[in-house]
Short mmCIF file of C-alpha atoms in Angstrom, two decimals:
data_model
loop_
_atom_site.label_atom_id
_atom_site.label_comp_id
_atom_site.label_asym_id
_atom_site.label_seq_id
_atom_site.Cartn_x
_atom_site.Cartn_y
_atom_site.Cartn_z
CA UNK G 509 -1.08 4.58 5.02
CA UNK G 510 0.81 7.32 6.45
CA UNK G 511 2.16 8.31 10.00
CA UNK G 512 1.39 12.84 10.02
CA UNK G 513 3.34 14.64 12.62
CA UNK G 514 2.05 18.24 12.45
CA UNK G 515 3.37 21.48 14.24
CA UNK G 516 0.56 22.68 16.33
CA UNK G 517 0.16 23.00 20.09
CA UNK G 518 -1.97 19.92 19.91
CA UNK G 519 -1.25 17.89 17.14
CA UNK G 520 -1.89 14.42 15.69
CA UNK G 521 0.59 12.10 15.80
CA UNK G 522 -1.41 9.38 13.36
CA UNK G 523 -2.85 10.28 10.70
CA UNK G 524 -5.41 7.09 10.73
CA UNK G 525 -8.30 9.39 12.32
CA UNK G 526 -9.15 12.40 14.56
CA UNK G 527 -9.26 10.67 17.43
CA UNK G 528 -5.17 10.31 17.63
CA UNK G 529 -4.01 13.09 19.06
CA UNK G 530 0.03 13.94 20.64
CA UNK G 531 0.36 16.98 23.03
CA UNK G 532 3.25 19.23 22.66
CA UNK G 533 4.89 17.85 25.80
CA UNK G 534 5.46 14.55 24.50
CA UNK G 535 8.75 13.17 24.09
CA UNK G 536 8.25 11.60 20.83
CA UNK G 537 10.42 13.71 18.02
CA UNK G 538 8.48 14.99 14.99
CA UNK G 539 9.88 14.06 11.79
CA UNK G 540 12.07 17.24 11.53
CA UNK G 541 13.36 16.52 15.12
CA UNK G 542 16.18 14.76 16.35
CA UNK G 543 15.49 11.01 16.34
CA UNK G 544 18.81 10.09 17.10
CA UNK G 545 19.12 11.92 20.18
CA UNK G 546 15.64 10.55 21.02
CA UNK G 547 16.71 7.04 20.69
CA UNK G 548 20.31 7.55 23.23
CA UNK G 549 17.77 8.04 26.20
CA UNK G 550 18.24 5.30 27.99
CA UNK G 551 15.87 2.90 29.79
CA UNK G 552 16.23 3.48 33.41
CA UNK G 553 15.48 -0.05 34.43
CA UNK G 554 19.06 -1.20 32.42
CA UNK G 555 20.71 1.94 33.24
CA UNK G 556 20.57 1.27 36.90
CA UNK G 557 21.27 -2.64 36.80
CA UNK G 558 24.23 -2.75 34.08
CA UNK G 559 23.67 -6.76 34.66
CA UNK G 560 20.49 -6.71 32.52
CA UNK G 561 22.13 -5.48 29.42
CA UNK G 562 23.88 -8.77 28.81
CA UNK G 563 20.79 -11.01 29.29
CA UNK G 564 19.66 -12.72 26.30
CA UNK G 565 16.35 -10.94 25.17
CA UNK G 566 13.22 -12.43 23.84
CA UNK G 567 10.68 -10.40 22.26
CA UNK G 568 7.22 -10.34 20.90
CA UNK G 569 6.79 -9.48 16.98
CA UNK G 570 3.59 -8.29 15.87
CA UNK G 571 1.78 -6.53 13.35
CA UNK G 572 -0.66 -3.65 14.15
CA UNK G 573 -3.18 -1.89 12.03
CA UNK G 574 -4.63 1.51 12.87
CA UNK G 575 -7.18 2.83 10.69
CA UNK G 576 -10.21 2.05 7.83
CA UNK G 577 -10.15 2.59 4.12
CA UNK G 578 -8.27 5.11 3.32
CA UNK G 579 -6.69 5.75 6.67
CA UNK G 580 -5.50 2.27 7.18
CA UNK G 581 -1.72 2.55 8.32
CA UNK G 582 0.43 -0.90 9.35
CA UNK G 583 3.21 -0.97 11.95
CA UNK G 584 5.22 -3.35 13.57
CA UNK G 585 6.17 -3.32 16.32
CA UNK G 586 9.38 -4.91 17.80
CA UNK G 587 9.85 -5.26 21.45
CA UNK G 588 10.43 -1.39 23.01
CA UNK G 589 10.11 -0.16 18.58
CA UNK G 590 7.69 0.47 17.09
CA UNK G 591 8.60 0.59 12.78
CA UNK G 592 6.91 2.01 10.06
CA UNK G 593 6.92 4.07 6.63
CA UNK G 594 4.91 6.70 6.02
CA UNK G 595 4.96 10.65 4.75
CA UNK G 596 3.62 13.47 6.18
CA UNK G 597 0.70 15.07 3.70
CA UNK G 598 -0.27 12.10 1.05
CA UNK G 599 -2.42 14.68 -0.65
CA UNK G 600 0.49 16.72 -1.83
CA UNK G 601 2.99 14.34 -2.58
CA UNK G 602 3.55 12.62 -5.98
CA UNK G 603 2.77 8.69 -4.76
CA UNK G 604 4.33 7.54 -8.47
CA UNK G 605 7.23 9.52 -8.07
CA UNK G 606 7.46 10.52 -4.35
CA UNK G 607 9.05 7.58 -1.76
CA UNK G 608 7.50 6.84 1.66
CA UNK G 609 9.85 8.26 4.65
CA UNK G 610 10.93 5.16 7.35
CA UNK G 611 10.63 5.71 10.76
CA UNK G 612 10.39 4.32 14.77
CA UNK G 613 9.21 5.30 17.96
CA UNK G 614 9.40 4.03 21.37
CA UNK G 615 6.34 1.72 21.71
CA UNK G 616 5.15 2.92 25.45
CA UNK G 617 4.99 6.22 24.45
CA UNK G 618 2.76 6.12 21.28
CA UNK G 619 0.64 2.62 22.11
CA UNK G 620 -2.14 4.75 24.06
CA UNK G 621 -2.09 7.08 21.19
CA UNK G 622 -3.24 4.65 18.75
CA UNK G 623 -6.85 3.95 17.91
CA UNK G 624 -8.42 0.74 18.77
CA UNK G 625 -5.96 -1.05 16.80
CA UNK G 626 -5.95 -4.47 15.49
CA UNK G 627 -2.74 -6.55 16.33
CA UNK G 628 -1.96 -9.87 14.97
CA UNK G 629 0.94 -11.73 16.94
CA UNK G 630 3.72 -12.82 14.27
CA UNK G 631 5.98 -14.66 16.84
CA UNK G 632 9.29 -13.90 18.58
CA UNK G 633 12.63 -12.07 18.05
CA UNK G 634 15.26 -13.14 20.06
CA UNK G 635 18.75 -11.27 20.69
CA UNK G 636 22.08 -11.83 22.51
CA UNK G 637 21.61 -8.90 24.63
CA UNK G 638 20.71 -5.09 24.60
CA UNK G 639 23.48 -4.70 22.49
CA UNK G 640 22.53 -7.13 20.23
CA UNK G 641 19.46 -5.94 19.61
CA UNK G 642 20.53 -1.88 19.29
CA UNK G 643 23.10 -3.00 16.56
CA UNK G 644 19.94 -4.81 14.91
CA UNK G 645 17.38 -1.81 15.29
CA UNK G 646 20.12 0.45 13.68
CA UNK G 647 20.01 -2.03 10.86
CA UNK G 648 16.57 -1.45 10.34
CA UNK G 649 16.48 2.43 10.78
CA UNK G 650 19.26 2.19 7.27
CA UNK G 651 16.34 0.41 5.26
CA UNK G 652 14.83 2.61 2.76
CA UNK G 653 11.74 2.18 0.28
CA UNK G 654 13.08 1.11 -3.15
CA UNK G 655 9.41 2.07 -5.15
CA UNK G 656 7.05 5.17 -5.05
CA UNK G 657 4.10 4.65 -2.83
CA UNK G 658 1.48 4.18 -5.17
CA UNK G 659 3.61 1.25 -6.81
CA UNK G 660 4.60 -2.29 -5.78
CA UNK G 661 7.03 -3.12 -3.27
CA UNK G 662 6.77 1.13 -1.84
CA UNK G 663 3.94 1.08 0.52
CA UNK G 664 4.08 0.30 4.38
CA UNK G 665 2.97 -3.35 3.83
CA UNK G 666 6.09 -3.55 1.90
CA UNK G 667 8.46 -1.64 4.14
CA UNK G 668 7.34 -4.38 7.40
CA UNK G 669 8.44 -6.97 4.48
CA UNK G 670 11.80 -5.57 4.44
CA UNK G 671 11.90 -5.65 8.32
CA UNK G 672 11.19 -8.89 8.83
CA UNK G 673 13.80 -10.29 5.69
CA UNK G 674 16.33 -8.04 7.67
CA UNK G 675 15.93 -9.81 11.36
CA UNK G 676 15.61 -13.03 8.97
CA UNK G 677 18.75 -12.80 7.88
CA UNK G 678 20.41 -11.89 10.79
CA UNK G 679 18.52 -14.99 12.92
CA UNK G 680 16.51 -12.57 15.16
CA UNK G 681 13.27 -14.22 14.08
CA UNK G 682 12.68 -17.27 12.60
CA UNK G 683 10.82 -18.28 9.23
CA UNK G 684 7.48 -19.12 10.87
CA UNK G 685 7.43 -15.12 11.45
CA UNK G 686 8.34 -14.06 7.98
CA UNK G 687 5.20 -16.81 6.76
CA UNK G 688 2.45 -15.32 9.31
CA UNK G 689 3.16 -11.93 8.04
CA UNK G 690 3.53 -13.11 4.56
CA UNK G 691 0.04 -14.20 4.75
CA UNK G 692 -1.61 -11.25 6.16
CA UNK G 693 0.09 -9.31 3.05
CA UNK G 694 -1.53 -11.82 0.35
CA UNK G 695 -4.40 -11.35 2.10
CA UNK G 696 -4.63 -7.58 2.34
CA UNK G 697 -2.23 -6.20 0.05
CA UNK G 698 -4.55 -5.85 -3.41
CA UNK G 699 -7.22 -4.37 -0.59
CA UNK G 700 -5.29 -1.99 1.25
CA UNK G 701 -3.32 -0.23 -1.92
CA UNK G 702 -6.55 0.29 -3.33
CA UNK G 703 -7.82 2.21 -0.41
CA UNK G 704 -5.46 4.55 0.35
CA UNK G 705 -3.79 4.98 -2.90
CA UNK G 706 -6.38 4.21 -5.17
CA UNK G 707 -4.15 2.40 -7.47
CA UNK G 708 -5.09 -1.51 -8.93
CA UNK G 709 -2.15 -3.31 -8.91
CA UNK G 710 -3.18 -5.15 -11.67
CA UNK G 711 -2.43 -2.52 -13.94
CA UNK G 712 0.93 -1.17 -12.50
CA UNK G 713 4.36 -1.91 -13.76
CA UNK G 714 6.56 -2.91 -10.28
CA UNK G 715 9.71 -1.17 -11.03
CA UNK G 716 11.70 -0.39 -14.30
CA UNK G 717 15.34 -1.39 -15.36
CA UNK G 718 16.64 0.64 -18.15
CA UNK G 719 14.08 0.26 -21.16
CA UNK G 720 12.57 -3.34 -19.40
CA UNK G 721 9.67 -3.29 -16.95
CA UNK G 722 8.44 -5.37 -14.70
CA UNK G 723 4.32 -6.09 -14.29
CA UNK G 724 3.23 -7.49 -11.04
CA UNK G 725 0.07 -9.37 -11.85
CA UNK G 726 -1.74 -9.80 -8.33
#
């Protein structure tokens, strides 16, 4: 449940299996690069017809999964983005304590680089204009995991929740999107954090508040 970006000539840009793999020469920044530079590169098909950038824009939402048991890793991607929340090394980090890291990439760059991956169309997100929907995406690049990995409401199941109640709110998609990926989680959520973490959410507490804690009973 992690996305590993690791310094070597050829390096793997997933960490869902040994078949992902990210030459040096690709454009896509490694977590210690400069994302926001990455992410003024502009898309040469609106930078030469200025015209586009005020059409209304209509884009597919959907949820992809790269991975098996204790690789499994879930994305979604956005139109051109491509979100998720993940850390580099799971094996040294402290998943009660330790927070996963949010992150996005530009979709054609990284698609071919995933897997055989399952996607599961949630529905639509619809903006003004290009505008519109860079003023949305910064939105989402500010959210940040609230819980540890290893505890409810901090793994990358719960950071795509947090997407989708952002564009919620600000009408980009509708409710019918939040409900098909609100099922998937039900479905998979109890599975998935057993996998990778190895944690039974039956037993954990879901955050604490001064001397009261909260159980999530799943």
């Amino acid at each position: 449940m992690f996305f590993q970006i690791t310094p070597t000539r050829l390096f793997a840009l997933l960490h869902v299996g040994a078949s992902i793999f990210l030459t040096s020469a690709s454009p896509v920044p490694s977590l210690n690069g400069d994302l926001a530079q990455y992410d003024r590169r502009a898309d040469p098909v609106r930078a030469m017809d200025p015209h586009l950038t005020r059409r209304a824009l209509q884009e597919d939402v959907e949820l992809v999964i790269s991975g098996v048991g204790k690789e499994e890793h879930w994305f979604v991607h956005v139109g051109p983005r491509l979100f998720q929340a993940g850390t580099r090394d799971p094996s040294t980090m402290d998943k009660f304590k330790s927070k996963l890291t949010t992150s996005d990439y530009e979709w054609a760059h990284v698609e071919h680089q995933l897997s055989h991956p399952k996607k599961v169309h949630l529905g639509k997100a619809t903006f003004k204009d290009a505008a519109d929907q860079n003023a949305a995406f910064q939105k989402l690049r500010g959210i940040r995991m609230k819980a540890p990995a290893a505890v409810k409401g901090g793994n990358c199941l719960d950071y795509i929740t947090d997407v989708l109640d952002e564009l919620e709110h600000d009408r980009h998609v509708g409710a019918d999107v939040v409900h098909a990926y609100k099922q998937e989680y039900d479905e998979n959520y109890a599975r998935v954090s057993k996998a990778v973490w190895g944690v039974d959410l039956k037993l954990l507490p879901r955050y604490s508040c001064s001397n009261r804690v909260f159980m999530d009973f799943v």
